[in-house]
Amino acid sequence: MRSEEIEGWRVGLKPETQVGMESQTLEISGPGHLKIEIQLFKTSEVIIEGFVNLEMAPTKFFELSCMFYDSVNKCNVSLDYYFTGEPEAYLIVGCAHWVVPIAFAQQLVHVFLLGDASRRCL
């Protein structure tokens, strides 16, 4: 299932069957000809980390990271979402990274947590 495009970015989950094993391929496309495919994607293997800086009052730094190890390409895939004044988000695949629009980052969080590419936060 593909999502609608958000500022040149799109995410989708494509069901796959290989040797009797069902899985999904996470497809991310971005501006230009950027296309990322993560095979064997499973929400059950996503690692979620959160960080809050409690030393500041009021707290002004929050971080949410969603990470998945791509066993086919042998690299980490992560979405790092920072809430520091103006929210910002980065998609990181191996050593490459892209700044992504906040609305797209919110959609990626739904994909990483729920396996649902059709949801969109407003």
Short mmCIF file of N, CA and C in Angstrom, two decimals, residues 37-109:
data_model
loop_
_atom_site.label_atom_id
_atom_site.label_comp_id
_atom_site.label_asym_id
_atom_site.label_seq_id
_atom_site.Cartn_x
_atom_site.Cartn_y
_atom_site.Cartn_z
N GLU A 37 14.55 0.73 -0.78
CA GLU A 37 13.76 -0.46 -0.53
C GLU A 37 14.39 -1.25 0.60
N ILE A 38 13.60 -1.53 1.63
CA ILE A 38 14.06 -2.34 2.76
C ILE A 38 13.24 -3.62 2.73
N GLN A 39 13.88 -4.70 2.34
CA GLN A 39 13.20 -5.98 2.25
C GLN A 39 13.10 -6.62 3.63
N LEU A 40 12.18 -7.55 3.75
CA LEU A 40 11.96 -8.30 5.00
C LEU A 40 11.67 -7.38 6.19
N PHE A 41 10.93 -6.29 5.95
CA PHE A 41 10.60 -5.35 7.01
C PHE A 41 9.53 -5.94 7.91
N LYS A 42 9.76 -5.89 9.23
CA LYS A 42 8.80 -6.37 10.22
C LYS A 42 8.71 -5.35 11.35
N THR A 43 7.51 -4.92 11.68
CA THR A 43 7.34 -3.97 12.78
C THR A 43 7.81 -4.57 14.10
N SER A 44 7.74 -5.89 14.22
CA SER A 44 8.16 -6.54 15.48
C SER A 44 9.66 -6.43 15.71
N GLU A 45 10.42 -6.08 14.67
CA GLU A 45 11.87 -5.94 14.81
C GLU A 45 12.33 -4.48 14.89
N VAL A 46 11.38 -3.55 14.95
CA VAL A 46 11.71 -2.14 15.08
C VAL A 46 12.05 -1.83 16.53
N ILE A 47 13.12 -1.12 16.73
CA ILE A 47 13.54 -0.70 18.08
C ILE A 47 13.15 0.77 18.24
N ILE A 48 12.47 1.07 19.33
CA ILE A 48 12.04 2.43 19.62
C ILE A 48 12.83 2.95 20.81
N GLU A 49 13.41 4.13 20.66
CA GLU A 49 14.13 4.77 21.77
C GLU A 49 13.61 6.19 21.92
N GLY A 50 13.53 6.62 23.14
CA GLY A 50 13.13 7.99 23.42
C GLY A 50 14.08 8.62 24.40
N PHE A 51 14.24 9.92 24.31
CA PHE A 51 15.13 10.65 25.20
C PHE A 51 14.48 11.98 25.55
N VAL A 52 14.51 12.31 26.81
CA VAL A 52 14.00 13.60 27.28
C VAL A 52 15.05 14.21 28.17
N ASN A 53 15.39 15.47 27.92
CA ASN A 53 16.34 16.17 28.77
C ASN A 53 15.58 16.79 29.93
N LEU A 54 15.70 16.19 31.11
CA LEU A 54 14.97 16.67 32.28
C LEU A 54 15.74 17.74 33.05
N GLU A 55 16.96 18.05 32.60
CA GLU A 55 17.76 19.05 33.30
C GLU A 55 17.28 20.46 33.02
N MET A 56 16.47 20.63 31.98
CA MET A 56 15.97 21.95 31.63
C MET A 56 14.54 22.08 32.15
N ALA A 57 14.19 23.24 32.63
CA ALA A 57 12.83 23.46 33.08
C ALA A 57 12.28 24.70 32.38
N PRO A 58 11.27 24.60 31.57
CA PRO A 58 10.60 23.37 31.18
C PRO A 58 11.48 22.57 30.20
N THR A 59 11.19 21.30 30.11
CA THR A 59 11.95 20.42 29.22
C THR A 59 11.81 20.90 27.79
N LYS A 60 12.96 21.07 27.11
CA LYS A 60 12.93 21.61 25.76
C LYS A 60 13.55 20.68 24.74
N PHE A 61 13.97 19.50 25.13
CA PHE A 61 14.59 18.59 24.18
C PHE A 61 14.01 17.19 24.32
N PHE A 62 13.40 16.73 23.26
CA PHE A 62 12.86 15.38 23.19
C PHE A 62 13.40 14.74 21.92
N GLU A 63 13.67 13.45 21.96
CA GLU A 63 14.08 12.73 20.77
C GLU A 63 13.34 11.41 20.73
N LEU A 64 12.86 11.05 19.54
CA LEU A 64 12.25 9.75 19.31
C LEU A 64 12.99 9.12 18.15
N SER A 65 13.48 7.90 18.33
CA SER A 65 14.18 7.18 17.26
C SER A 65 13.47 5.86 17.01
N CYS A 66 13.24 5.58 15.74
CA CYS A 66 12.71 4.30 15.29
C CYS A 66 13.79 3.66 14.44
N MET A 67 14.27 2.47 14.85
CA MET A 67 15.40 1.84 14.15
C MET A 67 15.04 0.43 13.71
N PHE A 68 15.58 0.06 12.55
CA PHE A 68 15.38 -1.27 12.01
C PHE A 68 16.68 -1.70 11.34
N TYR A 69 17.10 -2.93 11.57
CA TYR A 69 18.30 -3.43 10.92
C TYR A 69 17.90 -4.14 9.63
N ASP A 70 18.38 -3.64 8.50
CA ASP A 70 18.11 -4.21 7.20
C ASP A 70 19.10 -5.35 6.97
N SER A 71 18.64 -6.59 7.18
CA SER A 71 19.54 -7.74 7.10
C SER A 71 19.96 -8.05 5.66
N VAL A 72 19.19 -7.61 4.68
CA VAL A 72 19.55 -7.84 3.28
C VAL A 72 20.72 -6.95 2.87
N ASN A 73 20.62 -5.65 3.18
CA ASN A 73 21.67 -4.70 2.83
C ASN A 73 22.70 -4.51 3.95
N LYS A 74 22.46 -5.17 5.07
CA LYS A 74 23.36 -5.12 6.23
C LYS A 74 23.66 -3.68 6.67
N CYS A 75 22.59 -2.94 6.94
CA CYS A 75 22.75 -1.58 7.45
C CYS A 75 21.55 -1.22 8.32
N ASN A 76 21.73 -0.22 9.16
CA ASN A 76 20.65 0.29 10.00
C ASN A 76 19.83 1.30 9.22
N VAL A 77 18.54 1.28 9.45
CA VAL A 77 17.62 2.26 8.91
C VAL A 77 16.96 2.91 10.10
N SER A 78 17.00 4.23 10.18
CA SER A 78 16.37 4.87 11.34
C SER A 78 15.73 6.19 10.98
N LEU A 79 14.74 6.54 11.77
CA LEU A 79 14.11 7.84 11.72
C LEU A 79 14.40 8.49 13.06
N ASP A 80 15.12 9.59 13.04
CA ASP A 80 15.41 10.34 14.26
C ASP A 80 14.56 11.61 14.22
N TYR A 81 13.68 11.73 15.20
CA TYR A 81 12.70 12.80 15.25
C TYR A 81 13.02 13.63 16.48
N TYR A 82 13.41 14.90 16.29
CA TYR A 82 13.81 15.78 17.39
C TYR A 82 12.75 16.85 17.60
N PHE A 83 12.45 17.11 18.86
CA PHE A 83 11.53 18.17 19.24
C PHE A 83 12.32 19.19 20.03
N THR A 84 12.87 20.15 19.35
CA THR A 84 13.67 21.21 19.99
C THR A 84 13.19 22.53 19.42
N GLY A 85 12.27 23.16 20.08
CA GLY A 85 11.68 24.36 19.50
C GLY A 85 10.88 23.95 18.28
N GLU A 86 11.45 24.09 17.09
CA GLU A 86 10.82 23.61 15.87
C GLU A 86 11.22 22.15 15.66
N PRO A 87 10.27 21.24 15.50
CA PRO A 87 10.61 19.83 15.29
C PRO A 87 11.41 19.64 14.00
N GLU A 88 12.30 18.66 13.99
CA GLU A 88 13.04 18.30 12.79
C GLU A 88 13.23 16.79 12.78
N ALA A 89 13.38 16.24 11.59
CA ALA A 89 13.48 14.79 11.47
C ALA A 89 14.48 14.41 10.39
N TYR A 90 15.15 13.28 10.63
CA TYR A 90 16.16 12.77 9.70
C TYR A 90 15.90 11.30 9.43
N LEU A 91 15.95 10.93 8.15
CA LEU A 91 15.91 9.53 7.75
C LEU A 91 17.36 9.13 7.50
N ILE A 92 17.80 8.06 8.15
CA ILE A 92 19.19 7.63 8.06
C ILE A 92 19.22 6.18 7.58
N VAL A 93 19.94 5.95 6.49
CA VAL A 93 20.10 4.60 5.94
C VAL A 93 21.60 4.38 5.79
N GLY A 94 22.14 3.47 6.63
CA GLY A 94 23.60 3.28 6.63
C GLY A 94 24.26 4.57 7.05
N CYS A 95 25.12 5.12 6.19
CA CYS A 95 25.79 6.38 6.51
C CYS A 95 25.19 7.56 5.75
N ALA A 96 24.14 7.33 4.96
CA ALA A 96 23.47 8.41 4.23
C ALA A 96 22.31 8.93 5.07
N HIS A 97 22.04 10.23 4.96
CA HIS A 97 20.90 10.78 5.70
C HIS A 97 20.23 11.90 4.92
N TRP A 98 18.95 12.08 5.21
CA TRP A 98 18.15 13.10 4.56
C TRP A 98 17.30 13.79 5.62
N VAL A 99 17.13 15.10 5.49
CA VAL A 99 16.17 15.84 6.31
C VAL A 99 14.81 15.61 5.66
N VAL A 100 13.84 15.19 6.46
CA VAL A 100 12.52 14.90 5.90
C VAL A 100 11.49 15.85 6.52
N PRO A 101 10.44 16.15 5.76
CA PRO A 101 9.37 17.01 6.30
C PRO A 101 8.71 16.36 7.52
N ILE A 102 8.27 17.16 8.45
CA ILE A 102 7.67 16.67 9.68
C ILE A 102 6.44 15.80 9.41
N ALA A 103 5.59 16.21 8.48
CA ALA A 103 4.39 15.40 8.18
C ALA A 103 4.80 14.01 7.66
N PHE A 104 5.87 13.94 6.89
CA PHE A 104 6.35 12.64 6.40
C PHE A 104 6.96 11.84 7.55
N ALA A 105 7.68 12.50 8.44
CA ALA A 105 8.25 11.81 9.61
C ALA A 105 7.14 11.21 10.46
N GLN A 106 6.04 11.94 10.64
CA GLN A 106 4.92 11.42 11.40
C GLN A 106 4.34 10.17 10.73
N GLN A 107 4.27 10.21 9.41
CA GLN A 107 3.77 9.04 8.68
C GLN A 107 4.72 7.85 8.83
N LEU A 108 6.03 8.10 8.78
CA LEU A 108 7.01 7.03 8.96
C LEU A 108 6.91 6.42 10.36
N VAL A 109 6.62 7.23 11.36
CA VAL A 109 6.42 6.70 12.72
C VAL A 109 5.27 5.69 12.70
#
